[in-house]
Amino acid sequence: MLSRAAARTTTSLVARRGFHATRARLSSPYHYPEGPYSNIPFNPRKKTFGLLFWTFMGTGFFAPFGISVWQTYKPQ
């Protein structure tokens, strides 16, 4: 009995608010463009993207090895 009343109340609340009828307001300053590649801070379609990407990844990977070699061979 209680669950039927709760289901009826929930259904009426959703029907009243009408989420399906609300469309995005693109004139709002808080709405950002949506879609692929719009949520990343770089442009993967540039010609130099591959070179910059692998340079960044290579630096991050080899930096610890280079630092450890430098620490090993530096004078006390």
Tab-separated table of N, CA and C in Angstrom:
chain	number	residue	atom	x	y	z
A	1	MET	N	0.822	-1.184	0.000
A	1	MET	CA	0.000	0.000	0.000
A	1	MET	C	0.875	1.260	0.000
A	2	LEU	N	1.872	1.258	0.860
A	2	LEU	CA	2.752	2.420	0.947
A	2	LEU	C	3.587	2.577	-0.328
A	3	SER	N	4.029	1.447	-0.876
A	3	SER	CA	4.853	1.534	-2.082
A	3	SER	C	4.042	2.041	-3.272
A	4	ARG	N	2.771	1.680	-3.346
A	4	ARG	CA	1.935	2.188	-4.439
A	4	ARG	C	1.735	3.692	-4.328
A	5	ALA	N	1.590	4.173	-3.122
A	5	ALA	CA	1.411	5.613	-2.922
A	5	ALA	C	2.696	6.352	-3.278
A	6	ALA	N	3.826	5.790	-2.904
A	6	ALA	CA	5.106	6.423	-3.237
A	6	ALA	C	5.332	6.430	-4.744
A	7	ALA	N	5.007	5.342	-5.413
A	7	ALA	CA	5.171	5.266	-6.863
A	7	ALA	C	4.262	6.274	-7.553
A	8	ARG	N	3.037	6.420	-7.068
A	8	ARG	CA	2.106	7.368	-7.648
A	8	ARG	C	2.612	8.804	-7.469
A	9	THR	N	3.155	9.105	-6.299
A	9	THR	CA	3.678	10.446	-6.041
A	9	THR	C	4.886	10.740	-6.923
A	10	THR	N	5.781	9.769	-7.043
A	10	THR	CA	6.974	9.948	-7.864
A	10	THR	C	6.597	10.153	-9.328
A	11	THR	N	5.674	9.366	-9.809
A	11	THR	CA	5.244	9.483	-11.198
A	11	THR	C	4.616	10.841	-11.459
A	12	SER	N	3.794	11.312	-10.539
A	12	SER	CA	3.148	12.604	-10.757
A	12	SER	C	4.163	13.745	-10.702
A	13	LEU	N	5.201	13.629	-9.843
A	13	LEU	CA	6.223	14.668	-9.777
A	13	LEU	C	7.008	14.750	-11.082
A	14	VAL	N	7.387	13.609	-11.617
A	14	VAL	CA	8.147	13.593	-12.865
A	14	VAL	C	7.290	14.123	-14.008
A	15	ALA	N	6.049	13.749	-14.048
A	15	ALA	CA	5.165	14.217	-15.113
A	15	ALA	C	4.951	15.720	-15.022
A	16	ARG	N	4.884	16.250	-13.813
A	16	ARG	CA	4.664	17.676	-13.641
A	16	ARG	C	5.895	18.498	-14.051
A	17	ARG	N	7.075	18.010	-13.746
A	17	ARG	CA	8.282	18.785	-14.039
A	17	ARG	C	8.620	18.748	-15.522
A	18	GLY	N	8.271	17.690	-16.204
A	18	GLY	CA	8.442	17.625	-17.652
A	18	GLY	C	9.884	17.734	-18.114
A	19	PHE	N	10.754	16.851	-17.655
A	19	PHE	CA	12.147	16.899	-18.064
A	19	PHE	C	12.312	16.700	-19.569
A	20	HIS	N	11.440	15.941	-20.161
A	20	HIS	CA	11.564	15.662	-21.586
A	20	HIS	C	11.262	16.890	-22.438
A	21	ALA	N	10.585	17.867	-21.885
A	21	ALA	CA	10.215	19.041	-22.653
A	21	ALA	C	11.240	20.174	-22.511
A	22	THR	N	12.195	20.027	-21.629
A	22	THR	CA	13.174	21.085	-21.410
A	22	THR	C	14.308	20.936	-22.415
A	23	ARG	N	14.594	22.009	-23.153
A	23	ARG	CA	15.689	21.948	-24.101
A	23	ARG	C	16.849	22.787	-23.570
A	24	ALA	N	18.010	22.528	-24.086
A	24	ALA	CA	19.205	23.246	-23.645
A	24	ALA	C	19.119	24.705	-24.078
A	25	ARG	N	19.494	25.587	-23.182
A	25	ARG	CA	19.503	27.014	-23.501
A	25	ARG	C	20.918	27.390	-23.913
A	26	LEU	N	21.139	27.555	-25.186
A	26	LEU	CA	22.465	27.826	-25.699
A	26	LEU	C	22.898	29.269	-25.477
A	27	SER	N	21.957	30.144	-25.107
A	27	SER	CA	22.316	31.534	-24.866
A	27	SER	C	22.874	31.734	-23.458
A	28	SER	N	22.824	30.730	-22.637
A	28	SER	CA	23.316	30.839	-21.275
A	28	SER	C	24.843	30.903	-21.265
A	29	PRO	N	25.437	31.746	-20.411
A	29	PRO	CA	26.905	31.796	-20.343
A	29	PRO	C	27.504	30.563	-19.668
A	30	TYR	N	26.672	29.727	-19.078
A	30	TYR	CA	27.153	28.543	-18.377
A	30	TYR	C	27.038	27.282	-19.212
A	31	HIS	N	26.610	27.394	-20.454
A	31	HIS	CA	26.464	26.229	-21.314
A	31	HIS	C	27.652	26.186	-22.266
A	32	TYR	N	28.351	25.084	-22.269
A	32	TYR	CA	29.510	24.917	-23.127
A	32	TYR	C	29.160	24.002	-24.288
A	33	PRO	N	29.848	24.111	-25.401
A	33	PRO	CA	29.542	23.243	-26.541
A	33	PRO	C	29.778	21.782	-26.205
A	34	GLU	N	28.964	20.935	-26.767
A	34	GLU	CA	29.061	19.511	-26.512
A	34	GLU	C	29.456	18.787	-27.785
A	35	GLY	N	29.941	17.564	-27.609
A	35	GLY	CA	30.290	16.761	-28.757
A	35	GLY	C	31.721	16.284	-28.668
A	36	PRO	N	32.126	15.491	-29.642
A	36	PRO	CA	33.496	14.964	-29.618
A	36	PRO	C	34.532	16.075	-29.766
A	37	TYR	N	35.624	15.928	-29.044
A	37	TYR	CA	36.773	16.842	-29.061
A	37	TYR	C	36.477	18.216	-28.470
A	38	SER	N	35.321	18.433	-27.864
A	38	SER	CA	35.028	19.755	-27.309
A	38	SER	C	35.395	19.848	-25.836
A	39	ASN	N	35.727	18.732	-25.210
A	39	ASN	CA	36.017	18.753	-23.778
A	39	ASN	C	37.491	18.506	-23.474
A	40	ILE	N	38.372	18.702	-24.438
A	40	ILE	CA	39.800	18.514	-24.200
A	40	ILE	C	40.525	19.825	-24.510
A	41	PRO	N	41.608	20.127	-23.797
A	41	PRO	CA	42.265	21.423	-23.944
A	41	PRO	C	43.276	21.511	-25.087
A	42	PHE	N	43.226	20.606	-26.045
A	42	PHE	CA	44.145	20.647	-27.176
A	42	PHE	C	43.411	20.192	-28.419
A	43	ASN	N	44.008	20.444	-29.561
A	43	ASN	CA	43.382	20.094	-30.839
A	43	ASN	C	44.117	18.901	-31.453
A	44	PRO	N	43.530	17.699	-31.415
A	44	PRO	CA	44.213	16.533	-31.968
A	44	PRO	C	44.213	16.478	-33.489
A	45	ARG	N	43.619	17.438	-34.136
A	45	ARG	CA	43.574	17.419	-35.605
A	45	ARG	C	44.686	18.249	-36.247
A	46	LYS	N	45.545	18.852	-35.424
A	46	LYS	CA	46.676	19.615	-35.977
A	46	LYS	C	47.712	18.674	-36.558
A	47	LYS	N	48.527	19.198	-37.463
A	47	LYS	CA	49.585	18.386	-38.055
A	47	LYS	C	50.644	18.003	-37.032
A	48	THR	N	50.956	18.904	-36.118
A	48	THR	CA	52.036	18.672	-35.165
A	48	THR	C	51.582	17.942	-33.904
A	49	PHE	N	50.326	17.564	-33.838
A	49	PHE	CA	49.827	16.931	-32.622
A	49	PHE	C	50.587	15.649	-32.295
A	50	GLY	N	50.835	14.788	-33.259
A	50	GLY	CA	51.529	13.523	-33.013
A	50	GLY	C	52.931	13.737	-32.469
A	51	LEU	N	53.650	14.658	-33.062
A	51	LEU	CA	55.008	14.948	-32.599
A	51	LEU	C	54.997	15.505	-31.178
A	52	LEU	N	54.124	16.468	-30.917
A	52	LEU	CA	54.051	17.052	-29.580
A	52	LEU	C	53.593	16.028	-28.543
A	53	PHE	N	52.654	15.200	-28.913
A	53	PHE	CA	52.149	14.185	-27.993
A	53	PHE	C	53.253	13.207	-27.599
A	54	TRP	N	53.955	12.663	-28.585
A	54	TRP	CA	54.994	11.669	-28.279
A	54	TRP	C	56.209	12.300	-27.605
A	55	THR	N	56.485	13.557	-27.879
A	55	THR	CA	57.555	14.254	-27.157
A	55	THR	C	57.189	14.397	-25.686
A	56	PHE	N	55.973	14.775	-25.419
A	56	PHE	CA	55.498	14.922	-24.039
A	56	PHE	C	55.514	13.584	-23.305
A	57	MET	N	55.020	12.539	-23.953
A	57	MET	CA	54.991	11.211	-23.330
A	57	MET	C	56.403	10.657	-23.133
A	58	GLY	N	57.279	10.846	-24.106
A	58	GLY	CA	58.649	10.369	-23.981
A	58	GLY	C	59.410	11.072	-22.872
A	59	THR	N	59.191	12.383	-22.754
A	59	THR	CA	59.832	13.132	-21.677
A	59	THR	C	59.367	12.631	-20.319
A	60	GLY	N	58.081	12.422	-20.173
A	60	GLY	CA	57.544	11.925	-18.908
A	60	GLY	C	58.019	10.527	-18.573
A	61	PHE	N	58.238	9.701	-19.579
A	61	PHE	CA	58.681	8.326	-19.335
A	61	PHE	C	60.174	8.264	-19.030
A	62	PHE	N	60.988	8.991	-19.791
A	62	PHE	CA	62.440	8.879	-19.645
A	62	PHE	C	63.039	9.809	-18.589
A	63	ALA	N	62.309	10.785	-18.110
A	63	ALA	CA	62.836	11.705	-17.096
A	63	ALA	C	63.290	10.984	-15.825
A	64	PRO	N	62.532	10.053	-15.258
A	64	PRO	CA	63.011	9.369	-14.054
A	64	PRO	C	64.306	8.586	-14.284
A	65	PHE	N	64.447	7.986	-15.453
A	65	PHE	CA	65.669	7.239	-15.751
A	65	PHE	C	66.863	8.181	-15.884
A	66	GLY	N	66.671	9.288	-16.571
A	66	GLY	CA	67.741	10.266	-16.716
A	66	GLY	C	68.144	10.876	-15.377
A	67	ILE	N	67.169	11.162	-14.545
A	67	ILE	CA	67.455	11.721	-13.219
A	67	ILE	C	68.220	10.721	-12.364
A	68	SER	N	67.829	9.458	-12.432
A	68	SER	CA	68.523	8.451	-11.620
A	68	SER	C	69.969	8.251	-12.096
A	69	VAL	N	70.197	8.281	-13.401
A	69	VAL	CA	71.568	8.164	-13.905
A	69	VAL	C	72.390	9.369	-13.467
A	70	TRP	N	71.812	10.555	-13.546
A	70	TRP	CA	72.519	11.764	-13.126
A	70	TRP	C	72.849	11.699	-11.633
A	71	GLN	N	71.885	11.251	-10.812
A	71	GLN	CA	72.130	11.121	-9.381
A	71	GLN	C	73.204	10.085	-9.077
A	72	THR	N	73.274	9.027	-9.872
A	72	THR	CA	74.262	7.965	-9.645
A	72	THR	C	75.680	8.452	-9.952
A	73	TYR	N	75.846	9.207	-11.027
A	73	TYR	CA	77.190	9.593	-11.472
A	73	TYR	C	77.656	10.962	-10.980
A	74	LYS	N	76.810	11.716	-10.311
A	74	LYS	CA	77.258	13.034	-9.866
A	74	LYS	C	78.240	12.906	-8.700
A	75	PRO	N	79.168	13.824	-8.597
A	75	PRO	CA	80.140	13.733	-7.488
A	75	PRO	C	79.473	14.041	-6.150
A	76	GLN	N	79.986	13.386	-5.123
A	76	GLN	CA	79.428	13.586	-3.780
A	76	GLN	C	79.829	14.947	-3.321
